Short mmCIF file of N, CA, C and O in Angstrom, two decimals:
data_model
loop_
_atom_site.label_atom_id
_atom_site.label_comp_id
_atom_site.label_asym_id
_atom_site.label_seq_id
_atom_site.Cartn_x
_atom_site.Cartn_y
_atom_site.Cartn_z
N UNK P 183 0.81 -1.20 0.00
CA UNK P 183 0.00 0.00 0.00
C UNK P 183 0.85 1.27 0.00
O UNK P 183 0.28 2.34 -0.18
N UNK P 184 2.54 1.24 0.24
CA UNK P 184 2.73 2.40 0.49
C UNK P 184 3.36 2.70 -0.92
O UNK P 184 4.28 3.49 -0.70
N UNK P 185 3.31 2.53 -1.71
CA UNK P 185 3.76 2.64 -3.50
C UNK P 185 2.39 3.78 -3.30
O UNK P 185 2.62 4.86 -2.76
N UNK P 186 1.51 3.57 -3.60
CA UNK P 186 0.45 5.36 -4.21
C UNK P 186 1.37 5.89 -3.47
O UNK P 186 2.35 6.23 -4.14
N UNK P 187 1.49 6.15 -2.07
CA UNK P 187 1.63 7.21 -1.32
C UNK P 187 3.35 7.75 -1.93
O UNK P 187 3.96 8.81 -1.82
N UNK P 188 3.63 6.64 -2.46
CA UNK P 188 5.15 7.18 -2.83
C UNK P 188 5.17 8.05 -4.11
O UNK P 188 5.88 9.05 -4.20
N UNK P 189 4.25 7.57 -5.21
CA UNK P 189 3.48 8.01 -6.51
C UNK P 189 3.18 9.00 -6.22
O UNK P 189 3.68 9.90 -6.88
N UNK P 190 2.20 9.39 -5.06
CA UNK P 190 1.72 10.70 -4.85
C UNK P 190 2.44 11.50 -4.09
O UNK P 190 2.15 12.70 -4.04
N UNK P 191 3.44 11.01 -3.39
CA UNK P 191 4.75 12.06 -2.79
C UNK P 191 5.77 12.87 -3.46
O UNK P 191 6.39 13.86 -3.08
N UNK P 192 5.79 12.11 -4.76
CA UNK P 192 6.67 12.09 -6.39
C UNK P 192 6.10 13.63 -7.47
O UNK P 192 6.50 14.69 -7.94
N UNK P 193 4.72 12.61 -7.37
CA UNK P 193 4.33 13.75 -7.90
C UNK P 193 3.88 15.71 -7.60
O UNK P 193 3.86 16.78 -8.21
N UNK P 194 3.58 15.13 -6.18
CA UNK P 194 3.69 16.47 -5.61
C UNK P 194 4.99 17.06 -5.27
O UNK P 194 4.93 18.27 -5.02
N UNK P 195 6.13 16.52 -5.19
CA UNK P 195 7.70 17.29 -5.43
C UNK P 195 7.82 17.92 -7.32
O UNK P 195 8.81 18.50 -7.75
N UNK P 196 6.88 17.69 -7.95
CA UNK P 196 7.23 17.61 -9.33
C UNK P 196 6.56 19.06 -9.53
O UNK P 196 6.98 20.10 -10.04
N UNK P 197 5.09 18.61 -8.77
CA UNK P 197 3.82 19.53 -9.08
C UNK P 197 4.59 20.92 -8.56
O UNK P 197 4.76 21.93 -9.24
N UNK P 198 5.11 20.67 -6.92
CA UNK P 198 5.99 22.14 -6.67
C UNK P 198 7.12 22.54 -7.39
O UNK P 198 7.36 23.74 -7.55
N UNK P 199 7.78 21.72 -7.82
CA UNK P 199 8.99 22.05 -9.02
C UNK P 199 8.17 23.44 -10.30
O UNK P 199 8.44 24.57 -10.72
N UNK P 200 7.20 22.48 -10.43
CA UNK P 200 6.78 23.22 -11.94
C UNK P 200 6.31 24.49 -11.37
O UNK P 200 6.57 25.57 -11.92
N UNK P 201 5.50 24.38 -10.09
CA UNK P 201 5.00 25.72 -9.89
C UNK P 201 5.72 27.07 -9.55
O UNK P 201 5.39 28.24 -9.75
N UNK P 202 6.96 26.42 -8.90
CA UNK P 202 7.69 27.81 -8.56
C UNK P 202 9.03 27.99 -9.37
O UNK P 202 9.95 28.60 -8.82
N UNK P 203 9.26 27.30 -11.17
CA UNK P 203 9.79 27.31 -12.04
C UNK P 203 8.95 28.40 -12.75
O UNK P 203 9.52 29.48 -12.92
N UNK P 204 7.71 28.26 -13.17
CA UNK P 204 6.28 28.82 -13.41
C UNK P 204 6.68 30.46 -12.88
O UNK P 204 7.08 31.24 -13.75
N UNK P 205 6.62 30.75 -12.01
CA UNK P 205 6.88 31.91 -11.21
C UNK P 205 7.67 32.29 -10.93
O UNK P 205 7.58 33.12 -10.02
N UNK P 206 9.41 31.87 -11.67
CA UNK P 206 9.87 32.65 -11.45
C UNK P 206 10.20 33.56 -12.23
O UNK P 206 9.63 33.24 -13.27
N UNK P 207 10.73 34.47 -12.40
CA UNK P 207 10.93 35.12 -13.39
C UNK P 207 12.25 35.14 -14.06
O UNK P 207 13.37 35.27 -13.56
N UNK P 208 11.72 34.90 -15.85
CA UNK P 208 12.84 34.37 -17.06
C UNK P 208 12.29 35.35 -17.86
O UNK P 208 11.23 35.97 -17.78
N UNK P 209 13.53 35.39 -18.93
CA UNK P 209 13.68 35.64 -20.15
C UNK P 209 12.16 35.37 -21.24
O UNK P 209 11.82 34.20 -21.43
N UNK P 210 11.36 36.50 -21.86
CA UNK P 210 10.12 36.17 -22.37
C UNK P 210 10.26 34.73 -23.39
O UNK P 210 9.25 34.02 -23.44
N UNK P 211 11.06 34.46 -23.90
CA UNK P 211 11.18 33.55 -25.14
C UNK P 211 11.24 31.94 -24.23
O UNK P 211 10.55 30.98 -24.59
N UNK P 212 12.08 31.89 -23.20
CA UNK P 212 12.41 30.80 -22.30
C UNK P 212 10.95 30.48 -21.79
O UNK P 212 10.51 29.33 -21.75
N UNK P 213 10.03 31.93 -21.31
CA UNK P 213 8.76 31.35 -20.33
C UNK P 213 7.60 30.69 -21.10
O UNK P 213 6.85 29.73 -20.90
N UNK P 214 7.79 31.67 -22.11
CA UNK P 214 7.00 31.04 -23.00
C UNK P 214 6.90 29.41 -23.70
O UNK P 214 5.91 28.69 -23.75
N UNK P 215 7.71 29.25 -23.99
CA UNK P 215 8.79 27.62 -23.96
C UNK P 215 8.17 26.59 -22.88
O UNK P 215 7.70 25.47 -23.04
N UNK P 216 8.34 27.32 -21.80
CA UNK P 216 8.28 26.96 -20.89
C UNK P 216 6.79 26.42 -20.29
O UNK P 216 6.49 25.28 -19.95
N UNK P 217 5.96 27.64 -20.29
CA UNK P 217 4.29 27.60 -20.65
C UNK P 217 4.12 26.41 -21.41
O UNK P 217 3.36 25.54 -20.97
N UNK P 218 4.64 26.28 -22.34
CA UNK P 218 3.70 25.46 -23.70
C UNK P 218 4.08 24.39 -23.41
O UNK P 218 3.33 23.47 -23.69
N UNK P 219 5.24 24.10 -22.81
CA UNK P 219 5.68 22.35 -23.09
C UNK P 219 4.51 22.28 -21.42
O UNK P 219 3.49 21.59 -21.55
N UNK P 220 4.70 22.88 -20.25
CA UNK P 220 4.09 22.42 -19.25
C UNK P 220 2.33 22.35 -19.34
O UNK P 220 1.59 21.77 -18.54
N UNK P 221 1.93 23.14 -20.56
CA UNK P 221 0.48 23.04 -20.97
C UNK P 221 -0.03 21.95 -21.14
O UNK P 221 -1.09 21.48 -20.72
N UNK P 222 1.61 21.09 -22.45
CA UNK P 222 1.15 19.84 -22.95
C UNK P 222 0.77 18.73 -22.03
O UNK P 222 -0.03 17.80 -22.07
N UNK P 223 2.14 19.42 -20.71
CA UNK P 223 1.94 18.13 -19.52
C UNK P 223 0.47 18.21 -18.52
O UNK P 223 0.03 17.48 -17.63
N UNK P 224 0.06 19.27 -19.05
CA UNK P 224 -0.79 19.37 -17.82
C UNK P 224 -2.32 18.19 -18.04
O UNK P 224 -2.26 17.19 -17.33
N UNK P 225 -2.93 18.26 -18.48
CA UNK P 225 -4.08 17.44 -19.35
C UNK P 225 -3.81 15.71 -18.88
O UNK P 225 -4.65 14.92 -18.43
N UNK P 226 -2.34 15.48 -19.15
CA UNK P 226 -2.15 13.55 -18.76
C UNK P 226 -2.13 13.77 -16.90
O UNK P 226 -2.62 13.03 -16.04
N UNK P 227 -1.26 15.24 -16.74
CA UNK P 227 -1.08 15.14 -15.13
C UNK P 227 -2.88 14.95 -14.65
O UNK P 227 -3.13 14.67 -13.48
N UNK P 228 -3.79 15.08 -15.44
CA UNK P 228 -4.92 15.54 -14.58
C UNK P 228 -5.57 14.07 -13.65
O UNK P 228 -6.45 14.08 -12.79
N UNK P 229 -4.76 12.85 -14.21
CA UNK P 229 -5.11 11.83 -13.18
C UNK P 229 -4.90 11.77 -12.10
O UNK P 229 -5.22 10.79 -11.43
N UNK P 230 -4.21 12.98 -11.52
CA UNK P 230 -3.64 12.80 -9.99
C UNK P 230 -4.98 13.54 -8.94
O UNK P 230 -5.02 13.75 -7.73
N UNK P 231 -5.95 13.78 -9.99
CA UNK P 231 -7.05 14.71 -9.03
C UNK P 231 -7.96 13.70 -8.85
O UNK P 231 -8.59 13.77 -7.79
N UNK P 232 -8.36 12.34 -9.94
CA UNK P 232 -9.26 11.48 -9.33
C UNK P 232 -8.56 10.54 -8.40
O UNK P 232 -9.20 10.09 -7.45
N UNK P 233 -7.32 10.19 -8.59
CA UNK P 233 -5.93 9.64 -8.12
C UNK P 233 -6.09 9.99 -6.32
O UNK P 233 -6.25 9.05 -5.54
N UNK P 234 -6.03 11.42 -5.83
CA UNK P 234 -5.74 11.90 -4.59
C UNK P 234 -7.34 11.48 -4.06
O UNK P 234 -7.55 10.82 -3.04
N UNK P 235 -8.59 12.07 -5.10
CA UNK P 235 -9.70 11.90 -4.73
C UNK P 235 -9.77 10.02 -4.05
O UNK P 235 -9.62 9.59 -2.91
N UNK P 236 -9.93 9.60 -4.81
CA UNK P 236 -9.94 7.84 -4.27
C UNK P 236 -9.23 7.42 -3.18
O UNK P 236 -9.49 6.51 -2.38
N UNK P 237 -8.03 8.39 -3.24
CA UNK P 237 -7.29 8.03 -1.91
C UNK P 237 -8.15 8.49 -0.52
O UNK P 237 -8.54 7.86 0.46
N UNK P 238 -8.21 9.64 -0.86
CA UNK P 238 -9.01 10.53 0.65
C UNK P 238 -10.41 9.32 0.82
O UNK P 238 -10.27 8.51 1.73
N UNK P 239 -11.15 9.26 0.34
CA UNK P 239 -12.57 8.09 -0.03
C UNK P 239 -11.72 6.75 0.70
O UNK P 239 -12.56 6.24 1.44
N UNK P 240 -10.81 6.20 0.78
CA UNK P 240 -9.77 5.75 1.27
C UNK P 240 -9.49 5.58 2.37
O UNK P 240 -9.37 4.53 3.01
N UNK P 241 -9.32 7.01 2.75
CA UNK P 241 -8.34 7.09 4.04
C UNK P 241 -9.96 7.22 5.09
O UNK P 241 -10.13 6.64 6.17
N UNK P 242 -10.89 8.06 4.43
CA UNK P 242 -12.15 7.91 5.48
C UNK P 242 -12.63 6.90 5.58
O UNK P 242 -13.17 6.52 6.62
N UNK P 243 -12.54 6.17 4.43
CA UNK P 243 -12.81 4.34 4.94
C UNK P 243 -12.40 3.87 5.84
O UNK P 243 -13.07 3.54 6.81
N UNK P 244 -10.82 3.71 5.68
CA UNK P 244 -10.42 3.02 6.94
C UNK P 244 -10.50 3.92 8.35
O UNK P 244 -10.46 3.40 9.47
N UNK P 245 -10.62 5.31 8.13
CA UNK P 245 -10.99 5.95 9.67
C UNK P 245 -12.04 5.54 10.40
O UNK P 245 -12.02 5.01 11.51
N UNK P 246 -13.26 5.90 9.51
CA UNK P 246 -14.81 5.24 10.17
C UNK P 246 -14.61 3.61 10.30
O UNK P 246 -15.56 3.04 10.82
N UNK P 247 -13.60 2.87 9.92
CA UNK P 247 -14.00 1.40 10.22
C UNK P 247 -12.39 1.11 11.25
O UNK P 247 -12.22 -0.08 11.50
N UNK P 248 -11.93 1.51 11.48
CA UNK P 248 -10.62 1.09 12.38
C UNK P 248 -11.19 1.04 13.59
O UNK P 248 -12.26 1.48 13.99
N UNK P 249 -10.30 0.42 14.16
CA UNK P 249 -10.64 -0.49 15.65
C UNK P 249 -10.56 0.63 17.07
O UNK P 249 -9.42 0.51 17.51
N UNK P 250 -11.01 1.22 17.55
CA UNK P 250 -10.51 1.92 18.55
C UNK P 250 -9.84 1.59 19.81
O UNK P 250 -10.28 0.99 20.79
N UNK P 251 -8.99 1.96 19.64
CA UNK P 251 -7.83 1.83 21.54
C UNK P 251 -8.17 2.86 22.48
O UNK P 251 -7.51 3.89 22.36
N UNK P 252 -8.91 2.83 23.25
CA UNK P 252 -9.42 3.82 24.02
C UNK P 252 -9.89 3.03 25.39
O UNK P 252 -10.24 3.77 26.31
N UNK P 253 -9.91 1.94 25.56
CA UNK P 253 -9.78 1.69 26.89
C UNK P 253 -9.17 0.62 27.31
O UNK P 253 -8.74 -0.34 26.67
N UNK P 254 -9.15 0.91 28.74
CA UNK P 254 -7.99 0.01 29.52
C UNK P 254 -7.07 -0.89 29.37
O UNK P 254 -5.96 -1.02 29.89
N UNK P 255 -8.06 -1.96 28.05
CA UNK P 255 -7.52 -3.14 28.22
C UNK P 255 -6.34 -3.06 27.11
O UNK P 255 -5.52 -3.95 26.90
N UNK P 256 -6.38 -2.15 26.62
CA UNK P 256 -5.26 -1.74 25.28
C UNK P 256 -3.75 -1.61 25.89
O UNK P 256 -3.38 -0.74 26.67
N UNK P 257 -3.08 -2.51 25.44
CA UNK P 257 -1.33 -2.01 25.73
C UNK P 257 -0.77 -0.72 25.27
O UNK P 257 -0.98 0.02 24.31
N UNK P 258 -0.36 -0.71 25.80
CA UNK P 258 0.81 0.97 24.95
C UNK P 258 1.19 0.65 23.71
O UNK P 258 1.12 1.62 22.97
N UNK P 259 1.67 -0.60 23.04
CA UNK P 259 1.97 -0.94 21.79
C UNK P 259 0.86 -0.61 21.05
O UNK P 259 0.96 0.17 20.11
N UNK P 260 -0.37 -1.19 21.43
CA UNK P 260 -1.15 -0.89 20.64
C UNK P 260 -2.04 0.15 20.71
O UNK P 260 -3.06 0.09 20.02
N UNK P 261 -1.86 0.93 21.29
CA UNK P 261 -2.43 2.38 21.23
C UNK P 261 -1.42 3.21 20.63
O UNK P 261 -1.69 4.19 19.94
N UNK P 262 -0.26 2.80 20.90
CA UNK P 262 1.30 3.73 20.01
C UNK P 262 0.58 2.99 18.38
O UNK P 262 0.19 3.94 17.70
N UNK P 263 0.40 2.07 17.89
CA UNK P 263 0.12 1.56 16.76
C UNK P 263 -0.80 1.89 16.16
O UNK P 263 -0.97 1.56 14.99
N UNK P 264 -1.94 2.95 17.10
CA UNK P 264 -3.19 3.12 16.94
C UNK P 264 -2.81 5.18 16.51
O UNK P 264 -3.31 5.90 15.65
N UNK P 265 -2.05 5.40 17.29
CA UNK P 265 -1.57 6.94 17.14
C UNK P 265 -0.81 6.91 15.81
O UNK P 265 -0.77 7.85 15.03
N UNK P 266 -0.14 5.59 15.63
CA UNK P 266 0.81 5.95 14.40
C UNK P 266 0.16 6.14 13.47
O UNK P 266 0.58 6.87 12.57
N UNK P 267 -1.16 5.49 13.40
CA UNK P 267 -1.74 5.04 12.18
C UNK P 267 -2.82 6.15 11.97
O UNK P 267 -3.32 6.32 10.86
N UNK P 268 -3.17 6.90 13.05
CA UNK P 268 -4.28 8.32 12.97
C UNK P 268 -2.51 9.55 12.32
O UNK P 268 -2.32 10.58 11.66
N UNK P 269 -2.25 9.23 12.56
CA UNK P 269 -1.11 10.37 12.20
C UNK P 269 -0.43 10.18 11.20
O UNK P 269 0.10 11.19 10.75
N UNK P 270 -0.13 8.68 10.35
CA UNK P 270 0.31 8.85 9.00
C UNK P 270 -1.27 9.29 7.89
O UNK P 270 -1.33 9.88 6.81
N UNK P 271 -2.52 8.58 8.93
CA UNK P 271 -3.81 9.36 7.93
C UNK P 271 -3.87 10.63 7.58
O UNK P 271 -4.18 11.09 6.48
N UNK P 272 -3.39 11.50 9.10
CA UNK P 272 -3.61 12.69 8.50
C UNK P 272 -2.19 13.21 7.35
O UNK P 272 -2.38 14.08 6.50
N UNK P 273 -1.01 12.60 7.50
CA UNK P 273 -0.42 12.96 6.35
C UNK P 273 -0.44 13.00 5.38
O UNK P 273 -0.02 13.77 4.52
N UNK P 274 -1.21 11.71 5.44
CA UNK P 274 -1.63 11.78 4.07
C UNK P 274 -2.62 12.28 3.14
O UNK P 274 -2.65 12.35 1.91
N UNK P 275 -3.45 12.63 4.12
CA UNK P 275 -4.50 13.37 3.64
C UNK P 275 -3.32 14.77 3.22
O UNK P 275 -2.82 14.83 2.10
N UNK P 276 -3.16 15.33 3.80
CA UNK P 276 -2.36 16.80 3.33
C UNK P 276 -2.13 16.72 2.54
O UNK P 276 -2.39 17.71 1.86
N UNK P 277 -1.33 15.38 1.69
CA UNK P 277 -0.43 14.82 0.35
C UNK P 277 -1.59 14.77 -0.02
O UNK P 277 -1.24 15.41 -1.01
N UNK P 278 -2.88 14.60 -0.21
CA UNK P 278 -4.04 14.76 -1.16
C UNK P 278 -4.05 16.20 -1.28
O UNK P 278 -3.47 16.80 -2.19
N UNK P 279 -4.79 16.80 -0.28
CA UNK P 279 -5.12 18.13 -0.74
C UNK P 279 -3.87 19.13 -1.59
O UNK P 279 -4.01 20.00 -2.44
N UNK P 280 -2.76 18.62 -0.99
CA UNK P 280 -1.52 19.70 -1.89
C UNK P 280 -1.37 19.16 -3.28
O UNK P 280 -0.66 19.82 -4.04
N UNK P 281 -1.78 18.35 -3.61
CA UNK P 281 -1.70 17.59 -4.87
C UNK P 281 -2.66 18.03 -5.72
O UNK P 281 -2.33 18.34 -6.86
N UNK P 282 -4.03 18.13 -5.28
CA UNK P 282 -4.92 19.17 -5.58
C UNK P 282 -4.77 20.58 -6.19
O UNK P 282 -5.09 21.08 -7.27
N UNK P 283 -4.22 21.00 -5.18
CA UNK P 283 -4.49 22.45 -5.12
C UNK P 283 -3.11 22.67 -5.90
O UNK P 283 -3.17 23.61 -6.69
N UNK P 284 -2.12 22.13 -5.86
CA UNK P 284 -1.09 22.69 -6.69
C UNK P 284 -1.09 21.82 -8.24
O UNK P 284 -0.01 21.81 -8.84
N UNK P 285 -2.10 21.23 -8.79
CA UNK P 285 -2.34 21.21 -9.52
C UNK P 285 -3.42 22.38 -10.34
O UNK P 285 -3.44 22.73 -11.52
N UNK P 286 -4.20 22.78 -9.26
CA UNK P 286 -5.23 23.58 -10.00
C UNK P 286 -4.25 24.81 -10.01
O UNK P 286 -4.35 25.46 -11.05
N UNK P 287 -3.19 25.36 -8.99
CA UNK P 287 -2.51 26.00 -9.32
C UNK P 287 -1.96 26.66 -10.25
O UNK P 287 -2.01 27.77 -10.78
N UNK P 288 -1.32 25.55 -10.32
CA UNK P 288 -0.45 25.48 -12.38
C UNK P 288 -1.31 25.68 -13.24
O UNK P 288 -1.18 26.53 -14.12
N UNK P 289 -2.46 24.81 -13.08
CA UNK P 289 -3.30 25.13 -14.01
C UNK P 289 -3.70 26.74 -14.58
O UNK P 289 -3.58 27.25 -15.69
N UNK P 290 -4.27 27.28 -13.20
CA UNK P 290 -4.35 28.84 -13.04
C UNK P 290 -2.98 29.76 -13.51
O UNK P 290 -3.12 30.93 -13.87
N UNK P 291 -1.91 29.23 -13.46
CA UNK P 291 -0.55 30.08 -13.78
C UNK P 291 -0.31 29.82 -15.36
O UNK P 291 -0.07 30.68 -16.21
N UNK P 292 -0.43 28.48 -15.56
CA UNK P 292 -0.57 28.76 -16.89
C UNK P 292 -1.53 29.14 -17.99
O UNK P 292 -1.15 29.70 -19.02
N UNK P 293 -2.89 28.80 -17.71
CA UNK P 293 -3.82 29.97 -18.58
C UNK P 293 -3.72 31.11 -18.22
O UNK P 293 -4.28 31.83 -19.05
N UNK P 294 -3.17 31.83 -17.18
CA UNK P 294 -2.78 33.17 -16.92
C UNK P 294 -2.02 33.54 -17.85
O UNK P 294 -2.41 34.42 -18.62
N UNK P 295 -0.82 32.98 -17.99
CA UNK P 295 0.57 33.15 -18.97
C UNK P 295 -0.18 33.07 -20.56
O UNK P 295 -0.17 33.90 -21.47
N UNK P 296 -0.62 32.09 -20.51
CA UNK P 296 -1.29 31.85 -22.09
C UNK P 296 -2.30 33.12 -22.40
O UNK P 296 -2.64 33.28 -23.58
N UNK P 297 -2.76 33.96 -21.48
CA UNK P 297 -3.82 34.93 -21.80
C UNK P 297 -2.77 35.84 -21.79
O UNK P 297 -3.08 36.54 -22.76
N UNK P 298 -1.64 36.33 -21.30
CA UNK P 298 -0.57 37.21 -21.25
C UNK P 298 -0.08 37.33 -22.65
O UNK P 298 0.09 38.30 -23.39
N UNK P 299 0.12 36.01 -22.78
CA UNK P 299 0.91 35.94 -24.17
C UNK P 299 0.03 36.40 -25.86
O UNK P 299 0.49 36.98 -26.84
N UNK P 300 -1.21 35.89 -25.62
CA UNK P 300 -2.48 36.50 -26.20
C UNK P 300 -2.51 38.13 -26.29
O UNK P 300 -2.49 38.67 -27.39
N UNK P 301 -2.53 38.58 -25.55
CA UNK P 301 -2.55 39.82 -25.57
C UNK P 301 -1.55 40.41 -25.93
O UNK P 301 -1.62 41.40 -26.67
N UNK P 302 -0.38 39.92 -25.46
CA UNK P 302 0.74 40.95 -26.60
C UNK P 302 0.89 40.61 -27.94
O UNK P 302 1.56 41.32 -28.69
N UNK P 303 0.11 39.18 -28.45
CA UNK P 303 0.17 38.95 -29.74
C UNK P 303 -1.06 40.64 -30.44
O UNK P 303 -0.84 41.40 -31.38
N UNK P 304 -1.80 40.62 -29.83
CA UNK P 304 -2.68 41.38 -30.37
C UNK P 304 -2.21 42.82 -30.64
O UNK P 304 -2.26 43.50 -31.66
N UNK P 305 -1.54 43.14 -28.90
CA UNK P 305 -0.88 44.42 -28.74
C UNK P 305 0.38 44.82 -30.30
O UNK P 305 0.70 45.78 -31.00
N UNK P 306 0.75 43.20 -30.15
CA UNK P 306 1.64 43.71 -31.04
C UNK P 306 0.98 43.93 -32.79
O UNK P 306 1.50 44.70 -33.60
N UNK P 307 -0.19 43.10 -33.04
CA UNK P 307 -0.62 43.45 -34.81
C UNK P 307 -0.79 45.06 -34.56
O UNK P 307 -0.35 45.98 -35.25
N UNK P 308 -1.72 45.13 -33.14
CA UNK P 308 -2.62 46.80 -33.58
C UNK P 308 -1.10 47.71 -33.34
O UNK P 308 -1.46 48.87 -33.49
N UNK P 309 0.22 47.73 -33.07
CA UNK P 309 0.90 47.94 -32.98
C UNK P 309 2.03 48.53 -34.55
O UNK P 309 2.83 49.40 -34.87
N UNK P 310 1.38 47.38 -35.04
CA UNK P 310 1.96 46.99 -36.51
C UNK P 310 1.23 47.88 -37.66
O UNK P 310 1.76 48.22 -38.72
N UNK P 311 -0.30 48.24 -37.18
CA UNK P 311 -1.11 48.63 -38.26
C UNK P 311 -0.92 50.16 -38.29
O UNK P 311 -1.51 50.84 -39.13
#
């Protein structure tokens, strides 16, 4: 089981790569370059949003059905086993939502850029005439 979570740890080091490559500031000819090839990627990346979704559907599964350690007769092992396991959930949940959101991110940075670039195409004909 822990391969997704590694898949989805991967990809969200990638997803932040692109985003703050995205933002920083380059040379117009480089960003642009830059825009278009990450446009192409963006569309195959979009499996990581039903991808994170199934996981979270997932992780509340096994929350509402896990065993509770909450009284007496529970050892410390298994209440430490019981904490480990509420606390890698919520990590992982986070690794959903940032996977999310820095996908819709990019998304947002690059039709931004693509409407940027639009407009100085235009700026530049009425420029020309």
């Amino acid at each position: 089981m822990a391969l997704q979570w590694m898949i989805l740890t991967y990809v969200v080091a990638a997803e932040a790569a692109l985003a703050i490559l995205l933002t920083l500031p380059s040379p117009k000819l480089l960003r642009n370059r830059f825009v278009s090839l990450v446009s192409l990627i963006l569309q195959p990346l979009l499996f990581i949003v039903p991808f994170a979704g199934f996981q979270l559907l997932d992780i509340y599964w096994k929350n509402e059905h896990r065993l509770m350690c909450t009284s007496e007769v529970c050892t410390a092992a298994e209440r430490d086993r019981y904490e480990k396991a509420i606390f890698k959930s919520q990590r992982n949940v986070i690794l959903c939502t940032a996977a999310c959101l820095l996908y819709w991110s990019i998304y947002g940075i690059v039709k931004y850029q693509k409407e940027i670039q639009s407009l100085e195409e235009v700026e530049k004909r009425y420029k020309a005439q």
